XYZ file of C-alpha atoms in Angstrom:
499
model
C -104.350 -77.638 -3.784
C -103.271 -76.134 -6.891
C -99.471 -77.646 -7.053
C -99.145 -78.055 -10.430
C -100.612 -75.921 -13.533
C -99.989 -76.251 -17.022
C -99.597 -73.072 -19.389
C -100.291 -73.141 -23.319
C -98.298 -70.606 -25.070
C -99.813 -68.235 -27.314
C -99.547 -69.171 -31.303
C -98.435 -72.432 -30.868
C -98.178 -75.578 -29.869
C -95.680 -75.896 -27.084
C -96.633 -76.461 -23.454
C -94.850 -74.547 -19.928
C -95.386 -76.870 -16.804
C -95.418 -74.672 -13.228
C -95.620 -77.077 -10.512
C -94.659 -76.992 -6.677
C -93.672 -80.432 -5.468
C -92.881 -82.171 -1.949
C -89.827 -84.209 -1.544
C -88.372 -86.419 0.618
C -85.725 -84.804 2.388
C -82.308 -86.714 1.685
C -79.510 -86.837 -0.905
C -80.807 -87.565 -4.330
C -83.959 -86.455 -4.268
C -83.552 -83.132 -6.561
C -81.508 -85.658 -8.764
C -84.278 -87.426 -9.533
C -86.995 -85.113 -9.470
C -84.491 -82.931 -12.377
C -84.234 -86.216 -14.209
C -87.751 -86.671 -14.376
C -88.359 -83.358 -16.113
C -85.307 -83.752 -18.763
C -86.225 -87.467 -19.479
C -89.319 -86.239 -20.144
C -88.215 -83.761 -22.818
C -88.566 -80.558 -20.727
C -86.082 -77.910 -20.814
C -85.781 -76.182 -16.989
C -86.239 -72.965 -17.006
C -86.760 -72.014 -13.186
C -85.154 -74.526 -9.796
C -85.746 -73.256 -6.454
C -84.923 -75.080 -3.784
C -84.353 -73.333 -0.197
C -84.298 -75.784 2.868
C -84.081 -73.122 5.364
C -87.680 -72.577 4.369
C -89.064 -75.730 3.825
C -86.456 -79.021 3.685
C -88.982 -80.820 1.296
C -90.644 -78.149 -1.073
C -89.113 -77.421 -4.967
C -90.570 -74.702 -7.350
C -89.815 -75.605 -10.792
C -91.130 -74.227 -14.679
C -90.011 -76.467 -17.812
C -90.852 -75.514 -21.085
C -92.002 -78.866 -23.599
C -92.444 -79.026 -26.859
C -95.954 -80.006 -27.277
C -98.578 -79.331 -24.347
C -99.320 -83.407 -24.394
C -95.913 -83.817 -23.525
C -96.121 -81.222 -20.454
C -99.725 -82.555 -19.386
C -97.763 -86.186 -19.413
C -94.839 -84.363 -16.948
C -97.934 -83.611 -14.426
C -99.153 -87.435 -14.677
C -95.766 -88.814 -13.723
C -95.041 -86.315 -10.963
C -98.355 -86.175 -9.373
C -98.456 -90.384 -9.531
C -95.450 -90.202 -7.412
C -97.352 -88.904 -4.467
C -94.928 -85.347 -5.152
C -97.329 -82.809 -4.323
C -98.756 -83.703 -1.091
C -98.181 -80.697 1.362
C -97.484 -82.025 5.391
C -100.469 -81.036 7.262
C -98.301 -80.857 10.606
C -95.187 -80.033 12.000
C -92.507 -82.918 11.505
C -89.471 -83.155 13.548
C -86.644 -81.809 11.104
C -83.601 -84.196 10.068
C -80.470 -82.438 11.088
C -78.050 -83.028 7.880
C -75.528 -80.444 8.638
C -73.290 -81.623 11.748
C -70.158 -79.761 10.604
C -69.112 -76.316 9.067
C -65.958 -77.608 7.448
C -67.612 -79.491 4.571
C -70.410 -77.104 3.827
C -69.746 -75.356 0.142
C -71.792 -72.931 -1.959
C -70.986 -72.650 -5.401
C -71.849 -70.677 -8.198
C -71.494 -73.145 -11.609
C -71.549 -72.249 -14.893
C -73.992 -74.061 -17.193
C -75.115 -75.146 -20.934
C -77.802 -73.469 -22.343
C -79.855 -76.625 -22.983
C -81.720 -79.489 -21.907
C -81.257 -81.505 -19.325
C -77.995 -79.663 -18.115
C -79.177 -78.966 -14.979
C -80.265 -82.677 -14.380
C -76.802 -83.548 -14.830
C -75.189 -81.503 -12.429
C -77.695 -82.768 -10.028
C -77.069 -86.359 -10.182
C -73.078 -85.382 -9.814
C -73.841 -84.026 -6.841
C -75.805 -87.167 -5.655
C -73.095 -89.204 -7.089
C -70.703 -87.527 -4.168
C -73.502 -87.729 -1.599
C -73.952 -84.193 -1.568
C -77.113 -82.471 0.710
C -78.258 -79.583 -1.637
C -79.121 -76.856 0.846
C -80.202 -74.334 -2.102
C -80.556 -74.168 -5.421
C -81.640 -71.327 -7.528
C -81.544 -71.497 -11.420
C -83.550 -68.974 -13.324
C -83.352 -68.568 -17.174
C -84.664 -65.258 -17.258
C -81.754 -63.857 -14.595
C -79.283 -65.849 -15.786
C -79.099 -68.851 -18.458
C -76.140 -69.770 -17.765
C -75.888 -69.683 -14.144
C -77.055 -71.747 -11.056
C -76.038 -70.790 -7.157
C -76.006 -73.905 -5.344
C -75.225 -74.469 -1.452
C -74.233 -78.094 -0.496
C -73.173 -80.329 2.670
C -71.141 -82.883 2.292
C -69.956 -85.832 4.739
C -66.380 -84.078 5.500
C -63.708 -81.890 4.134
C -62.235 -84.529 2.115
C -65.559 -85.660 0.319
C -66.058 -81.638 -0.527
C -62.354 -81.622 -1.973
C -63.561 -85.217 -3.778
C -66.576 -82.926 -5.280
C -64.710 -80.082 -6.494
C -61.966 -82.563 -8.145
C -65.100 -84.252 -9.909
C -66.653 -80.938 -10.999
C -63.272 -79.831 -12.753
C -63.098 -83.334 -14.050
C -66.158 -83.039 -15.609
C -65.158 -79.718 -17.352
C -67.673 -77.521 -14.901
C -67.183 -74.032 -14.526
C -67.430 -72.813 -11.501
C -66.259 -70.256 -8.093
C -66.480 -71.127 -4.523
C -68.099 -68.632 -2.901
C -68.200 -69.592 0.445
C -66.318 -72.777 2.497
C -67.206 -73.586 5.653
C -64.812 -73.385 8.134
C -66.219 -71.536 11.422
C -69.682 -72.630 12.961
C -70.393 -68.759 13.496
C -70.080 -68.313 9.353
C -72.013 -71.424 8.454
C -75.206 -70.066 10.541
C -75.215 -67.549 7.636
C -75.199 -70.039 4.683
C -78.307 -69.701 2.798
C -80.351 -73.016 2.993
C -79.400 -74.160 6.383
C -82.421 -75.100 8.602
C -83.158 -73.610 11.394
C -82.876 -76.772 13.101
C -79.286 -77.143 12.143
C -78.075 -73.873 12.816
C -79.719 -74.343 16.669
C -77.549 -77.782 16.517
C -74.159 -75.922 15.675
C -74.810 -73.361 18.525
C -76.000 -76.176 20.913
C -72.843 -77.891 19.998
C -70.892 -74.830 20.940
C -72.738 -73.677 23.866
C -72.203 -77.204 25.583
C -69.256 -78.081 24.268
C -70.112 -81.960 23.440
C -68.059 -83.594 21.257
C -70.740 -86.601 21.068
C -72.779 -85.782 18.053
C -75.935 -88.116 19.412
C -75.779 -86.731 22.712
C -76.154 -83.305 21.055
C -78.788 -84.952 18.455
C -80.901 -86.219 21.822
C -81.012 -82.690 23.076
C -82.407 -81.378 19.569
C -85.019 -84.350 19.392
C -86.065 -82.965 22.644
C -85.829 -79.583 21.700
C -88.061 -80.170 18.650
C -90.617 -82.096 20.507
C -90.796 -79.310 23.163
C -91.719 -77.161 20.008
C -94.267 -79.144 19.164
C -96.231 -79.345 22.623
C -96.021 -75.571 22.493
C -97.309 -75.377 19.535
C -100.360 -76.402 20.900
C -100.830 -74.514 23.800
C -100.078 -71.057 22.119
C -102.572 -72.038 19.202
C -105.319 -72.098 21.834
C -104.488 -68.711 22.779
C -104.221 -67.610 19.247
C -100.392 -67.731 18.830
C -98.559 -68.561 16.398
C -94.859 -70.396 17.093
C -91.989 -70.455 14.998
C -89.568 -73.115 15.314
C -86.568 -71.058 15.257
C -87.779 -68.604 17.887
C -88.244 -71.880 19.968
C -84.803 -72.503 19.710
C -83.451 -69.694 20.522
C -85.753 -69.516 24.094
C -83.749 -72.952 24.625
C -80.498 -71.529 24.145
C -81.347 -68.538 25.706
C -81.867 -71.160 28.720
C -79.064 -72.605 28.357
C -76.759 -69.203 28.014
C -78.023 -67.741 31.397
C -76.012 -70.583 33.380
C -73.662 -71.543 31.330
C -72.470 -67.790 30.588
C -72.384 -66.528 33.993
C -69.606 -68.994 35.708
C -65.976 -68.300 36.214
C -65.537 -64.619 35.519
C -68.873 -63.923 34.939
C -70.155 -65.767 37.727
C -71.073 -63.007 40.204
C -74.261 -63.037 43.267
C -76.223 -60.864 45.064
C -75.527 -61.410 48.607
C -77.437 -60.505 51.589
C -76.155 -59.233 55.192
C -74.902 -62.160 57.488
C -77.708 -62.521 60.373
C -76.032 -63.712 63.539
C -78.678 -66.353 65.191
C -78.559 -67.843 68.645
C -75.926 -70.045 69.357
C -72.894 -68.452 67.538
C -74.683 -69.147 64.469
C -74.486 -66.904 61.033
C -76.788 -66.919 57.945
C -75.126 -65.978 54.387
C -77.296 -65.789 51.613
C -76.465 -65.822 48.028
C -78.564 -65.142 44.746
C -76.927 -66.858 42.156
C -76.462 -65.340 38.531
C -80.259 -67.062 37.792
C -82.110 -65.871 40.270
C -81.897 -69.041 42.645
C -80.805 -68.500 46.256
C -78.370 -70.462 48.147
C -78.078 -70.173 52.093
C -75.251 -70.945 54.335
C -75.657 -71.414 58.203
C -72.273 -71.447 59.416
C -70.974 -72.319 62.706
C -67.050 -72.244 64.048
C -66.124 -73.162 60.131
C -68.707 -76.184 60.130
C -71.540 -75.335 57.491
C -74.839 -76.616 56.147
C -76.637 -75.657 53.045
C -80.305 -74.503 52.231
C -80.259 -75.437 48.472
C -76.848 -75.520 46.456
C -77.714 -73.954 43.186
C -76.986 -75.270 39.525
C -73.982 -77.785 39.038
C -72.229 -75.684 36.773
C -71.781 -73.232 39.491
C -69.958 -75.843 41.360
C -66.723 -74.583 41.088
C -67.649 -70.963 41.584
C -70.017 -71.419 44.840
C -66.572 -73.707 46.475
C -64.487 -70.054 45.615
C -67.282 -67.981 46.615
C -67.099 -69.815 49.711
C -63.241 -69.440 50.263
C -63.203 -66.076 49.170
C -65.180 -65.512 52.586
C -62.968 -67.424 54.959
C -65.139 -70.865 54.742
C -63.605 -74.078 53.282
C -66.232 -76.382 51.334
C -65.124 -79.494 52.461
C -66.732 -78.374 56.009
C -70.141 -78.407 54.233
C -71.605 -81.517 56.677
C -75.082 -81.123 55.502
C -77.651 -79.656 52.557
C -81.246 -79.522 53.198
C -82.987 -79.507 49.514
C -86.285 -77.894 49.508
C -86.881 -80.104 45.905
C -85.554 -80.825 42.899
C -84.907 -78.939 40.708
C -81.593 -78.310 39.319
C -81.262 -74.389 40.759
C -81.838 -75.986 43.794
C -80.279 -79.276 44.335
C -78.124 -78.911 41.045
C -74.295 -79.399 43.105
C -75.609 -81.358 45.859
C -74.179 -84.419 44.109
C -70.984 -83.215 43.783
C -70.461 -82.001 47.178
C -71.985 -85.515 48.853
C -68.831 -87.420 46.222
C -66.473 -84.801 46.691
C -66.819 -84.224 50.258
C -69.022 -86.859 52.058
C -71.577 -84.160 52.112
C -75.069 -85.517 53.762
C -78.042 -84.529 50.971
C -81.588 -84.594 52.607
C -84.449 -84.974 50.043
C -87.937 -86.053 50.493
C -88.797 -89.676 49.401
C -90.811 -88.133 46.095
C -88.293 -86.646 44.837
C -86.983 -90.215 43.808
C -89.702 -90.145 41.303
C -88.959 -86.671 39.973
C -85.175 -87.172 39.514
C -85.946 -90.998 37.946
C -88.617 -89.683 35.441
C -86.767 -87.213 34.486
C -89.649 -84.595 34.564
C -90.111 -82.040 36.960
C -93.860 -82.695 36.489
C -93.570 -86.468 37.694
C -97.222 -87.912 39.077
C -98.864 -85.478 36.763
C -100.544 -85.850 33.222
C -101.411 -84.555 29.685
C -99.353 -82.270 27.727
C -98.031 -79.823 30.685
C -96.464 -83.254 31.976
C -94.768 -83.910 28.790
C -93.697 -80.483 28.371
C -92.233 -80.408 31.613
C -90.748 -83.686 30.681
C -88.755 -81.907 27.696
C -87.420 -79.130 29.421
C -86.081 -81.064 32.498
C -83.994 -82.586 30.420
C -82.244 -79.874 28.575
C -82.228 -77.905 31.725
C -80.637 -80.616 33.553
C -78.226 -81.245 30.730
C -77.362 -77.648 30.310
C -76.699 -76.712 34.116
C -75.210 -80.267 34.201
C -77.234 -81.136 37.195
C -75.643 -83.438 39.469
C -78.246 -85.121 42.075
C -77.015 -87.567 45.450
C -76.206 -90.879 44.650
C -77.328 -91.819 48.390
C -80.005 -88.824 49.987
C -81.154 -89.069 53.251
C -85.227 -89.011 53.123
C -86.864 -86.098 55.621
C -88.448 -88.890 58.653
C -92.071 -88.405 57.292
C -93.107 -90.420 60.328
C -96.291 -90.951 62.172
C -96.256 -87.142 63.592
C -99.363 -85.109 63.430
C -97.686 -82.025 64.258
C -98.684 -79.302 61.516
C -97.583 -75.710 61.104
C -100.267 -73.432 59.171
C -101.790 -76.215 57.465
C -98.588 -77.964 56.235
C -97.678 -81.704 58.225
C -94.390 -81.228 59.600
C -92.326 -84.055 58.545
C -89.273 -83.769 60.954
C -87.204 -81.372 63.128
C -83.601 -81.246 62.540
C -81.143 -80.069 64.229
C -78.507 -77.637 62.472
C -76.022 -76.229 64.881
C -78.444 -76.191 67.734
C -81.098 -74.701 65.552
C -84.136 -76.156 65.771
C -85.340 -76.702 61.900
C -88.847 -77.742 61.283
C -89.362 -79.632 57.672
C -92.943 -78.892 56.381
C -94.291 -80.915 53.855
C -95.862 -78.867 50.826
C -98.820 -79.742 49.077
C -97.215 -80.588 45.188
C -98.546 -77.274 43.592
C -95.173 -76.439 42.375
C -93.650 -80.191 42.207
C -94.080 -82.865 44.478
C -91.760 -83.640 47.165
C -91.430 -79.861 48.027
C -90.584 -78.657 51.691
C -90.403 -75.754 53.381
C -87.974 -74.838 56.246
C -88.846 -73.278 59.849
C -87.013 -71.998 62.657
C -89.331 -70.372 64.563
C -87.017 -69.214 67.470
C -84.763 -67.224 64.824
C -87.762 -66.436 62.766
C -87.046 -67.629 59.797
C -88.715 -69.172 56.751
C -87.721 -70.500 53.720
C -90.373 -70.835 50.891
C -88.311 -71.758 48.351
C -89.818 -70.594 44.779
C -93.543 -69.748 46.430
C -92.884 -66.298 47.910
C -90.672 -63.609 46.718
C -91.070 -59.560 46.577
C -90.875 -59.208 42.573
C -89.454 -55.405 43.213
C -86.104 -57.093 44.261
C -85.587 -58.671 41.097
C -83.108 -57.156 38.563
C -84.469 -56.821 34.983
C -81.661 -59.554 33.897
C -83.787 -61.694 36.539
C -87.184 -60.647 35.546
C -86.196 -61.024 31.908
C -84.981 -65.223 32.767
C -88.322 -65.609 34.346
C -90.125 -64.805 30.968
C -87.841 -67.534 29.395
C -89.015 -70.195 31.625
C -92.673 -68.969 31.388
C -92.268 -69.003 27.552
C -90.905 -72.663 27.598
C -92.654 -74.562 29.908
C -96.659 -71.841 29.781
C -96.558 -72.913 33.368
C -93.716 -73.303 36.288
C -95.999 -75.151 38.497
C -97.364 -78.874 38.468
C -100.713 -77.878 39.860
C -101.763 -73.775 38.910
C -104.973 -73.717 41.629
C -103.218 -75.853 43.929
C -99.908 -73.611 43.746
C -102.476 -70.404 44.488
C -103.606 -72.320 47.744
C -100.276 -72.948 49.251
C -99.045 -69.607 48.535
C -102.548 -68.168 49.923
C -101.288 -70.780 53.235
C -97.527 -69.700 53.205
C -98.617 -65.782 53.106
C -100.967 -66.363 56.630
C -98.176 -68.705 57.885
C -95.150 -66.121 57.467
C -97.749 -63.158 58.943
C -98.557 -65.383 61.726
C -95.340 -66.205 63.239
């Protein structure tokens, strides 16, 4: 790598050093580097650092009295190991966690050796983390543009006082006041913009919780890099962060006044039972069996929709306190998300397959699988569960699954559940989509619930198709075993046609 180049000026014995060095991403690194140049007799003519482009790289040029001095500096820099470029993407450190401690300054400098190093040392002495620094002698020999972050607004005030005390002339170009504006500050890393936007999205006051979600997102990004590179695509971390935010925003942005559903026409069933169906804003379905005001649900939607779902029931003359049972097809957040909330508030009985416990306890929808796809699903599960406020039941009832030998369409019948006189057969899936998946069949009424397997793409809105695109981008494949999922789908189609 041609990181350090030394030039001899024509017609003289002076020297110029041009270098690209890689430093530790922490306060004080730039000051130490600038001081190294100054202590060697160098006069910095160009100094450019931008964390938004690379949090370790600095590009510098300096004039020296002799070529020998220039060569000595090059050797000293190389000896400190500052010119080794990272080979693999690594987790970025989030240093900026609040907007009100960010400053962007234009500082006037005396045009003489050591001036920039002295300013950098003053910043280091106040714990300032440099986000961006640009000095170019040819452009303006007496001015430097700097963006910095401090630990608190009080520390920012202290730094400004120190600049005044050291007789620096400066102008405050920007002082962070809100998250929206700080995202546009030069030098802010993509991961820090993501951190600030994520904090707003989930409304978390606990910085460590947000940091943890950022870590999961960065792990997700690094695993996705491997998958997409095999297909010849290159990923940028900012693109992944945008998709993660879209994932959270799709659900959280559609609550309250933004909550809308697509409602199917009510179906009258034998014994005075009505079946109501609702497609939630993010495309998952919730079904309600209702008789004389009593209710049983098939799947329950994202947890973040809990209050909206209760309001939906009340608007149709139904009391959510009379939800007696919730039959969960599988343990994904969009199907079981409110089940624990109904259980805790109203004592609703929640039915799950026993294998779903492994999914819930591991926090990984690919529980039982191995390899990179399983890891990817783990990070995804953690994010979607937190974004959508997933609340599984504390005391689920497991589908029986005893010694029965009955089957339907290639699927074992675990048990028969009486729902207001309807005979609901619980069929055990093969685990292609997720372990613990079940389907529901009511032969007399001709009902079959094939959750996440059979659906009409033409029935989806543009928004729903876009949301499926986000899932596919982040998950690569939403199914635990793609080949097994295809096999199940074919069996289900044949079974439904044969009813």
